[in-house]
Short mmCIF file of C-alpha atoms and ligand atoms in Angstrom, two decimals:
data_model
loop_
_atom_site.label_atom_id
_atom_site.label_comp_id
_atom_site.label_asym_id
_atom_site.label_seq_id
_atom_site.Cartn_x
_atom_site.Cartn_y
_atom_site.Cartn_z
CA MET A 20 -4.71 42.61 23.05
CA ALA A 21 -3.30 39.15 22.49
CA SER A 22 -3.39 37.96 18.93
CA VAL A 23 -3.57 34.48 17.49
CA ASN A 24 -1.07 32.81 15.19
CA PRO A 25 -2.34 34.12 11.83
CA ASN A 26 -1.24 30.92 10.10
CA PHE A 27 -3.84 29.01 12.10
CA LEU A 28 -6.52 31.12 10.48
CA LYS A 29 -5.33 30.00 7.06
CA LEU A 30 -6.52 26.43 7.73
CA ALA A 31 -9.40 25.65 5.40
CA SER A 32 -12.79 25.65 7.09
CA GLY A 33 -13.05 22.23 8.70
CA TYR A 34 -10.86 19.23 9.17
CA LEU A 35 -12.15 16.54 6.82
CA PHE A 36 -13.33 13.99 9.37
CA PRO A 37 -15.38 16.34 11.58
CA GLU A 38 -17.10 17.55 8.38
CA ILE A 39 -17.95 13.95 7.44
CA ALA A 40 -19.27 13.34 10.96
CA ARG A 41 -21.37 16.52 10.73
CA ARG A 42 -22.97 15.49 7.44
CA ALA A 43 -23.59 11.93 8.63
CA LYS A 44 -25.20 13.21 11.85
CA LEU A 45 -27.43 15.65 9.96
CA TRP A 46 -28.51 12.89 7.60
CA GLN A 47 -29.30 10.55 10.50
CA GLU A 48 -31.31 13.20 12.32
CA SER A 49 -33.48 13.76 9.27
CA HIS A 50 -33.92 10.01 8.64
CA GLY A 51 -35.18 8.88 12.04
CA GLY A 52 -31.88 7.46 13.24
CA VAL A 53 -31.48 4.93 10.38
CA GLU A 54 -28.32 2.86 10.96
CA LEU A 55 -25.31 4.06 9.01
CA LEU A 56 -22.54 1.75 7.84
CA ARG A 57 -19.30 3.56 8.45
CA LEU A 58 -16.35 2.89 6.17
CA GLY A 59 -15.03 6.41 6.41
CA ILE A 60 -12.41 6.86 9.09
CA GLY A 61 -9.36 4.59 9.29
CA ASN A 62 -10.21 3.52 12.81
CA THR A 63 -9.51 -0.04 13.95
CA THR A 64 -12.43 -2.09 15.29
CA GLU A 65 -11.14 -5.52 16.36
CA ALA A 66 -9.97 -6.61 19.81
CA LEU A 67 -6.30 -6.32 20.71
CA SER A 68 -4.00 -9.34 20.59
CA PRO A 69 -4.30 -11.43 23.82
CA ALA A 70 -0.48 -11.49 24.21
CA VAL A 71 -0.36 -7.70 23.93
CA CYS A 72 -3.19 -7.35 26.47
CA SER A 73 -1.46 -9.68 28.86
CA ALA A 74 1.75 -7.60 28.66
CA MET A 75 -0.26 -4.46 29.41
CA HIS A 76 -2.06 -6.18 32.32
CA HIS A 77 1.32 -7.19 33.69
CA GLU A 78 2.54 -3.59 33.44
CA ILE A 79 -0.51 -2.45 35.41
CA ASP A 80 0.31 -5.05 38.08
CA LEU A 81 3.81 -3.56 38.31
CA LEU A 82 2.33 -0.08 38.64
CA SER A 83 -0.04 -1.20 41.37
CA ASP A 84 2.84 -2.23 43.64
CA ARG A 85 5.01 0.43 45.25
CA ALA A 86 8.08 -1.82 44.93
CA THR A 87 7.76 -2.01 41.14
CA TYR A 88 5.96 1.26 40.40
CA THR A 89 7.54 3.54 37.77
CA GLY A 90 6.69 7.16 36.97
CA TYR A 91 8.10 9.21 34.13
CA GLY A 92 10.26 7.21 31.78
CA ASP A 93 12.78 8.40 29.22
CA GLU A 94 11.35 11.01 26.86
CA GLN A 95 12.82 9.05 23.95
CA GLY A 96 11.07 5.85 25.03
CA ASN A 97 12.03 2.72 26.94
CA THR A 98 15.40 1.30 25.96
CA SER A 99 13.88 -2.18 25.67
CA LEU A 100 11.34 -0.98 23.11
CA ARG A 101 13.91 1.02 21.11
CA LYS A 102 16.14 -2.06 20.99
CA ALA A 103 13.22 -4.30 20.03
CA LEU A 104 12.30 -1.95 17.17
CA ALA A 105 15.89 -1.97 15.90
CA SER A 106 15.81 -5.80 15.97
CA TYR A 107 12.42 -5.85 14.22
CA TYR A 108 13.81 -3.72 11.36
CA LYS A 109 16.85 -5.98 11.09
CA GLN A 110 14.92 -9.22 11.25
CA HIS A 111 12.05 -8.33 8.92
CA TRP A 112 13.48 -5.79 6.47
CA ASN A 113 17.22 -6.36 6.85
CA VAL A 114 17.71 -2.74 7.85
CA SER A 115 20.42 -1.89 10.41
CA LEU A 116 19.60 1.01 12.72
CA ASP A 117 20.92 2.12 16.09
CA PRO A 118 18.28 1.94 18.89
CA LEU A 119 19.27 5.52 19.74
CA GLU A 120 17.89 6.57 16.36
CA PHE A 121 14.38 5.51 17.46
CA PHE A 122 12.16 7.96 19.33
CA ILE A 123 8.98 6.49 20.81
CA SER A 124 5.92 8.71 20.81
CA ASP A 125 2.19 8.70 21.45
CA GLY A 126 1.56 8.12 17.76
CA ALA A 127 2.60 8.94 14.23
CA LYS A 128 0.15 11.80 13.86
CA SER A 129 1.81 13.88 16.57
CA ASP A 130 5.26 13.19 15.13
CA ALA A 131 4.13 13.96 11.58
CA ALA A 132 2.66 17.24 12.82
CA ASN A 133 5.55 18.20 15.09
CA PHE A 134 8.54 17.32 12.96
CA GLN A 135 8.20 20.39 10.74
CA GLU A 136 9.13 22.54 13.77
CA LEU A 137 12.77 21.56 13.16
CA PHE A 138 12.91 23.21 9.74
CA ALA A 139 13.35 26.84 8.73
CA THR A 140 10.13 28.73 8.08
CA ASP A 141 11.17 29.51 4.51
CA SER A 142 11.69 25.82 3.62
CA VAL A 143 9.91 24.74 0.47
CA VAL A 144 7.68 21.74 1.12
CA ALA A 145 6.58 19.09 -1.37
CA VAL A 146 3.79 16.72 -0.60
CA GLN A 147 2.15 13.82 -2.40
CA ASP A 148 -1.27 14.84 -3.61
CA PRO A 149 -3.59 13.44 -2.28
CA ALA A 150 -2.08 13.01 1.19
CA TYR A 151 -2.88 12.37 4.83
CA PRO A 152 -3.92 15.94 5.82
CA VAL A 153 -1.55 16.43 8.77
CA TYR A 154 1.55 16.93 6.54
CA VAL A 155 -0.10 19.88 4.85
CA ASP A 156 -1.93 21.39 7.82
CA SER A 157 1.11 21.33 10.13
CA ASN A 158 3.17 23.21 7.56
CA VAL A 159 0.36 25.73 7.06
CA VAL A 160 0.39 26.41 10.81
CA GLY A 161 4.20 26.48 10.69
CA GLY A 162 3.99 29.39 8.25
CA ARG A 163 5.48 27.69 5.18
CA THR A 164 2.57 28.38 2.85
CA GLY A 165 0.38 31.08 1.49
CA ASN A 166 -3.38 31.21 1.83
CA TRP A 167 -5.96 28.65 0.85
CA ASN A 168 -6.59 29.00 -2.87
CA GLU A 169 -10.28 28.35 -3.41
CA LYS A 170 -9.96 27.99 -7.17
CA ALA A 171 -7.12 25.44 -7.02
CA SER A 172 -8.47 23.76 -3.85
CA CYS A 173 -5.07 23.86 -2.20
CA TYR A 174 -2.69 26.14 -0.32
CA ASP A 175 -0.43 28.43 -2.29
CA GLY A 176 3.25 27.81 -1.76
CA PHE A 177 3.26 24.02 -1.55
CA VAL A 178 4.77 21.88 -4.28
CA PHE A 179 2.14 19.24 -4.93
CA LEU A 180 3.21 15.94 -6.45
CA PRO A 181 0.11 14.61 -8.20
CA SER A 182 -0.57 10.93 -7.51
CA VAL A 183 -2.98 9.99 -10.24
CA ALA A 184 -4.09 6.90 -12.16
CA GLU A 185 -1.58 7.69 -14.96
CA ASN A 186 1.43 7.28 -12.61
CA GLY A 187 -0.12 4.44 -10.59
CA PHE A 188 -0.66 6.98 -7.75
CA ILE A 189 3.10 7.19 -7.06
CA PRO A 190 4.59 10.51 -8.18
CA THR A 191 8.05 11.22 -9.50
CA PRO A 192 10.35 13.67 -7.67
CA PRO A 193 9.74 17.40 -8.13
CA GLU A 194 11.18 19.16 -11.15
CA ARG A 195 12.33 22.07 -9.01
CA HIS A 196 14.29 22.38 -5.77
CA VAL A 197 12.41 21.67 -2.55
CA ASP A 198 13.74 21.29 1.01
CA ILE A 199 11.28 18.82 2.54
CA ILE A 200 9.31 16.01 0.90
CA TYR A 201 6.50 14.05 2.56
CA LEU A 202 5.96 10.52 1.25
CA CYS A 203 3.66 7.80 2.53
CA SER A 204 3.79 4.17 1.37
CA PRO A 205 1.55 2.18 1.48
CA ASN A 206 -0.38 5.31 0.85
CA ASN A 207 -3.26 6.79 2.71
CA PRO A 208 -5.60 7.50 0.92
CA THR A 209 -4.85 5.85 -2.46
CA GLY A 210 -3.68 2.46 -1.18
CA ALA A 211 -0.77 2.57 -3.66
CA VAL A 212 2.63 1.26 -2.64
CA ALA A 213 5.96 2.52 -3.95
CA THR A 214 8.54 0.19 -5.50
CA LYS A 215 12.17 0.33 -4.44
CA ALA A 216 13.03 2.03 -7.74
CA GLN A 217 10.40 4.71 -7.17
CA LEU A 218 11.72 5.40 -3.66
CA LYS A 219 15.28 5.38 -4.97
CA ALA A 220 14.37 8.18 -7.39
CA PHE A 221 13.30 10.27 -4.37
CA VAL A 222 16.41 9.34 -2.37
CA ASP A 223 18.65 10.28 -5.32
CA TYR A 224 16.77 13.57 -5.65
CA ALA A 225 17.06 14.29 -1.91
CA LEU A 226 20.81 13.58 -1.88
CA ARG A 227 21.35 15.76 -4.92
CA GLU A 228 19.13 18.65 -3.78
CA LYS A 229 19.97 18.32 -0.08
CA ALA A 230 16.35 17.79 0.84
CA VAL A 231 14.91 15.81 3.75
CA ILE A 232 12.33 13.07 3.06
CA ILE A 233 9.77 12.45 5.77
CA PHE A 234 8.57 8.93 5.08
CA ASP A 235 5.39 7.68 6.73
CA SER A 236 5.33 3.88 6.93
CA ALA A 237 2.30 3.55 9.23
CA TYR A 238 0.83 0.82 6.96
CA SER A 239 4.02 -1.13 6.20
CA GLU A 240 2.69 -4.35 7.77
CA TYR A 241 -0.13 -4.32 5.18
CA ILE A 242 2.29 -5.03 2.34
CA THR A 243 1.39 -8.48 1.03
CA GLU A 244 3.46 -8.54 -2.17
CA PRO A 245 7.08 -9.20 -1.16
CA CYS A 246 8.62 -7.06 -3.91
CA TYR A 247 7.77 -3.78 -2.14
CA PRO A 248 9.99 -2.11 0.48
CA HIS A 249 8.53 -1.76 3.99
CA SER A 250 10.98 0.90 5.12
CA ILE A 251 12.69 3.67 3.18
CA TYR A 252 15.99 2.50 4.70
CA GLU A 253 15.83 -0.52 2.38
CA VAL A 254 16.97 1.99 -0.23
CA GLU A 255 20.69 2.72 -0.14
CA GLY A 256 21.44 6.32 0.79
CA ALA A 257 18.12 6.88 2.60
CA GLU A 258 19.98 6.93 5.94
CA LYS A 259 21.58 10.20 4.75
CA CYS A 260 18.35 11.99 3.81
CA ALA A 261 15.24 10.37 5.29
CA VAL A 262 13.33 10.38 8.55
CA GLU A 263 10.78 7.57 8.99
CA ILE A 264 7.60 7.91 11.02
CA SER A 265 5.52 4.89 11.94
CA SER A 266 2.84 3.61 14.23
CA PHE A 267 1.46 0.69 16.23
CA SER A 268 -2.08 1.90 15.43
CA LYS A 269 -2.83 -0.01 12.28
CA PHE A 270 -0.58 -3.01 12.92
CA ALA A 271 -1.44 -3.72 16.56
CA GLY A 272 -4.81 -1.92 16.80
CA PHE A 273 -3.35 0.85 19.00
CA THR A 274 -5.51 3.67 17.59
CA GLY A 275 -6.87 4.19 21.11
CA VAL A 276 -3.91 2.83 23.10
CA ARG A 277 -1.54 5.32 21.35
CA LEU A 278 2.04 4.48 20.42
CA GLY A 279 4.30 5.30 17.49
CA TRP A 280 7.93 5.94 16.65
CA THR A 281 10.14 8.14 14.55
CA ILE A 282 13.58 7.21 13.25
CA VAL A 283 16.05 10.06 12.90
CA PRO A 284 19.33 8.61 11.60
CA LYS A 285 22.54 9.99 13.05
CA THR A 286 23.95 9.75 9.53
CA LEU A 287 21.43 12.21 8.08
CA SER A 288 23.77 14.60 6.31
CA VAL A 289 21.63 16.70 3.95
CA ILE A 290 20.83 19.25 6.66
CA GLU A 291 22.77 22.36 7.64
CA GLY A 292 24.90 21.35 10.61
CA GLY A 293 25.45 17.88 9.16
CA ASN A 294 25.27 14.43 10.68
CA GLU A 295 23.41 14.13 13.99
CA MET A 296 21.94 17.65 13.75
CA LEU A 297 18.35 16.45 13.21
CA ASN A 298 18.75 13.58 15.67
CA LYS A 299 19.97 16.02 18.34
CA LEU A 300 17.29 18.59 17.58
CA TRP A 301 14.49 16.03 17.67
CA ASN A 302 15.89 14.71 20.93
CA ARG A 303 15.90 18.25 22.28
CA ARG A 304 12.38 18.88 20.98
CA GLN A 305 10.98 15.72 22.57
CA CYS A 306 12.76 16.29 25.89
CA THR A 307 11.41 19.83 26.02
CA PHE A 308 7.84 19.32 24.87
CA PHE A 309 7.03 15.64 25.46
CA ASN A 310 7.17 13.54 28.62
CA GLY A 311 7.38 10.12 27.03
CA ALA A 312 4.79 7.62 25.86
CA SER A 313 2.61 5.73 28.34
CA ASN A 314 4.51 2.91 30.05
CA ILE A 315 1.46 0.66 29.61
CA SER A 316 1.36 1.31 25.84
CA GLN A 317 5.08 0.68 25.58
CA ALA A 318 4.72 -2.69 27.33
CA GLY A 319 2.01 -3.61 24.81
CA GLY A 320 4.07 -2.34 21.87
CA LEU A 321 7.03 -4.42 22.99
CA ALA A 322 4.86 -7.56 23.09
CA SER A 323 3.54 -6.90 19.58
CA LEU A 324 6.97 -7.08 17.98
CA THR A 325 7.91 -10.69 18.67
CA GLY A 326 6.54 -14.21 19.20
CA LYS A 327 2.86 -14.73 19.87
CA GLY A 328 2.14 -10.99 20.01
CA TYR A 329 3.55 -10.48 16.53
CA GLU A 330 1.60 -13.45 15.10
CA GLU A 331 -1.64 -12.23 16.65
CA CYS A 332 -1.12 -8.72 15.30
CA ARG A 333 -0.41 -10.21 11.87
CA SER A 334 -3.82 -11.93 12.11
CA LEU A 335 -5.45 -8.58 12.80
CA VAL A 336 -3.81 -7.15 9.68
CA SER A 337 -5.01 -10.16 7.64
CA TYR A 338 -8.55 -9.60 8.90
CA TYR A 339 -8.59 -6.00 7.66
CA LEU A 340 -6.90 -6.95 4.40
CA ASP A 341 -9.65 -9.52 3.82
CA ASN A 342 -12.20 -6.73 4.37
CA ALA A 343 -10.33 -4.69 1.77
CA ARG A 344 -10.61 -7.61 -0.66
CA ILE A 345 -14.37 -7.84 -0.04
CA ILE A 346 -14.75 -4.12 -0.77
CA ARG A 347 -12.52 -4.18 -3.84
CA GLU A 348 -14.11 -7.25 -5.39
CA GLY A 349 -17.68 -6.28 -4.45
CA LEU A 350 -17.47 -2.76 -5.84
CA SER A 351 -15.47 -3.74 -8.92
CA SER A 352 -18.26 -6.17 -9.79
CA THR A 353 -20.70 -3.23 -9.93
CA GLY A 354 -18.54 -1.57 -12.56
CA LEU A 355 -16.77 0.88 -10.25
CA THR A 356 -13.04 1.38 -10.85
CA CYS A 357 -11.18 0.44 -7.67
CA HIS A 358 -7.49 0.91 -6.82
CA GLY A 359 -5.50 -0.13 -3.74
CA GLY A 360 -6.76 -2.55 -1.12
CA VAL A 361 -4.12 -5.20 -1.84
CA ASN A 362 -1.15 -3.86 0.16
CA SER A 363 -3.24 -1.43 2.11
CA PRO A 364 -6.49 -1.21 4.08
CA TYR A 365 -7.83 1.50 1.76
CA VAL A 366 -9.69 1.12 -1.51
CA TRP A 367 -9.56 4.20 -3.73
CA VAL A 368 -12.69 4.32 -5.85
CA ARG A 369 -13.20 6.50 -8.93
CA THR A 370 -16.57 8.27 -8.78
CA PRO A 371 -18.92 7.26 -11.61
CA HIS A 372 -20.12 9.65 -14.33
CA GLY A 373 -17.66 12.38 -13.32
CA LEU A 374 -19.43 13.01 -10.00
CA SER A 375 -17.49 15.13 -7.54
CA SER A 376 -16.13 13.38 -4.45
CA TRP A 377 -18.68 15.06 -2.16
CA ASP A 378 -21.58 14.33 -4.56
CA PHE A 379 -20.67 10.63 -4.58
CA PHE A 380 -20.25 10.76 -0.79
CA ASP A 381 -23.80 12.18 -0.52
CA LEU A 382 -25.15 9.61 -2.98
CA LEU A 383 -23.66 6.67 -1.05
CA LEU A 384 -24.93 8.15 2.21
CA ASP A 385 -28.42 8.77 0.88
CA LYS A 386 -29.00 5.62 -1.16
CA ALA A 387 -26.83 2.99 0.55
CA HIS A 388 -26.48 4.54 4.04
CA VAL A 389 -22.74 4.04 3.75
CA VAL A 390 -20.25 6.65 4.98
CA VAL A 391 -17.01 6.93 3.00
CA THR A 392 -14.37 9.65 2.74
CA PRO A 393 -14.43 12.13 -0.15
CA GLY A 394 -11.08 12.00 -1.93
CA SER A 395 -11.01 15.75 -2.49
CA GLY A 396 -10.48 16.18 1.26
CA PHE A 397 -6.96 14.77 0.82
CA GLY A 398 -5.87 17.23 -1.87
CA PRO A 399 -6.82 18.47 -5.33
CA SER A 400 -5.82 15.23 -7.10
CA GLY A 401 -8.23 13.36 -4.83
CA GLU A 402 -11.20 14.95 -6.60
CA HIS A 403 -13.45 12.38 -8.35
CA TYR A 404 -12.41 9.66 -5.90
CA VAL A 405 -13.66 8.39 -2.56
CA ARG A 406 -11.64 6.40 -0.05
CA ILE A 407 -13.27 3.32 1.42
CA SER A 408 -11.72 2.05 4.59
CA ALA A 409 -11.46 -1.66 5.43
CA TYR A 410 -11.55 -0.93 9.15
CA GLY A 411 -14.84 -2.35 10.40
CA HIS A 412 -16.43 -5.57 11.57
CA LYS A 413 -16.52 -7.94 8.61
CA GLU A 414 -20.30 -8.34 8.85
CA ASN A 415 -20.72 -4.57 8.52
CA VAL A 416 -18.29 -4.39 5.61
CA ILE A 417 -20.27 -7.12 3.82
CA LYS A 418 -23.54 -5.28 4.59
CA ALA A 419 -22.12 -2.01 3.26
CA VAL A 420 -20.87 -3.54 0.03
CA GLU A 421 -24.21 -5.32 -0.49
CA SER A 422 -26.10 -2.12 0.20
CA ILE A 423 -24.07 -0.25 -2.42
CA ARG A 424 -24.58 -3.08 -4.91
CA ARG A 425 -28.36 -3.15 -4.33
CA ASN A 426 -29.20 0.50 -3.89
CA VAL A 427 -26.81 2.54 -6.02
CA SER A 428 -27.45 2.28 -9.73
CA LEU A 429 -24.36 3.13 -11.67
C1 PLP B 529 -0.56 7.76 6.93
C2 PLP B 529 -0.89 7.85 8.37
N1 PLP B 529 0.07 8.20 9.23
C3 PLP B 529 -0.19 8.31 10.54
C4 PLP B 529 -1.44 8.05 11.04
C5 PLP B 529 -1.73 8.24 12.49
O1 PLP B 529 -1.16 7.28 13.26
P1 PLP B 529 -1.26 7.32 14.85
O2 PLP B 529 -2.55 6.68 15.23
O3 PLP B 529 -0.07 6.57 15.30
O4 PLP B 529 -1.22 8.75 15.29
C6 PLP B 529 -2.47 7.68 10.19
C7 PLP B 529 -3.80 7.43 10.73
O5 PLP B 529 -4.77 7.21 10.09
C8 PLP B 529 -2.18 7.58 8.82
O6 PLP B 529 -3.12 7.24 7.94
#
């Protein structure tokens, strides 16, 4: 009889977002289809930039003509897009990277999930707590952890780096040796952003301990305060120890279009086999298991990086950041303690009166008809918080904040 990968069975009961959807649906069914205001999932809602759309239309025109039709492209992505990304890093963050260090993908989630395949099964993994769930779940499936520990609300075997109010939601490096560290700044779910000095502490640790940092910069364009780094490569030495994963989803509204990238420096030296090992292995992995990102998406991504496309995408980011401000200011005025939402589209709200994350989720659903995300779903340190997402039409965001202000007595 065939058997399944036993590590898959370790995954805790449900992925967070399907569980939220289940509860919201149940509530709606028992309340005669009352309209819910959804500020739960980080899903973009506004129309794509016209310049980006026009580039994608043009690509479709090319595909509709036999003379200009193209099929499979390079697994690593179109050279023009890899070059444009290298220029974007240089122009905006003064970071010099070789286009061949960029690997284009169908999104940051797949890359964040797949990258762990390159590491030994007995690698010790550290992760910010709370964190975007895919870092943890992919390593569970990859066999690097023990079982789900009900009492501790986490998997045994991980090194969790608590991101709590006391450290401004940015942890310090582990006090023990680890092999892989996942970091995300601006952070999903806390909305916190790491300073250069905080990232440097991790880079110094990684160089000393010969650990690899996997840095998720999917929200880098949401940084409004110029003192914060947008890329880990702004920190000297990061090119020897860090891989950066990023996305067009939250910057260009590509959540449905699908496009992301991963940078694997050829200078990454903290891995057995030395420089170029990870770059070569990731290249091998992508060529073997991935057939390249959509040529239409890549045409759109290219248009988003410069000129009118870039300006229009920046406007999209400003729109969501303004929603975040409305949420932060509106909820703070009710007496709730709110973090984030300045350099990030997420507002991290402390539950009142010591309520659990799920109890506050249920309260907001029941009294205000607002769907949020329980912080405990992102890790044990997320307990007693909920994440409120700024992705939504502004009129709905305003309605949701007003509904909480009117209907939830704190
Ligand atoms: C931190 C983080 N990384 C990656 C992603 C996924 O990005 P993509 O849509 O490119 O798969 C998300 C999506 O919410 C995210 O929050």
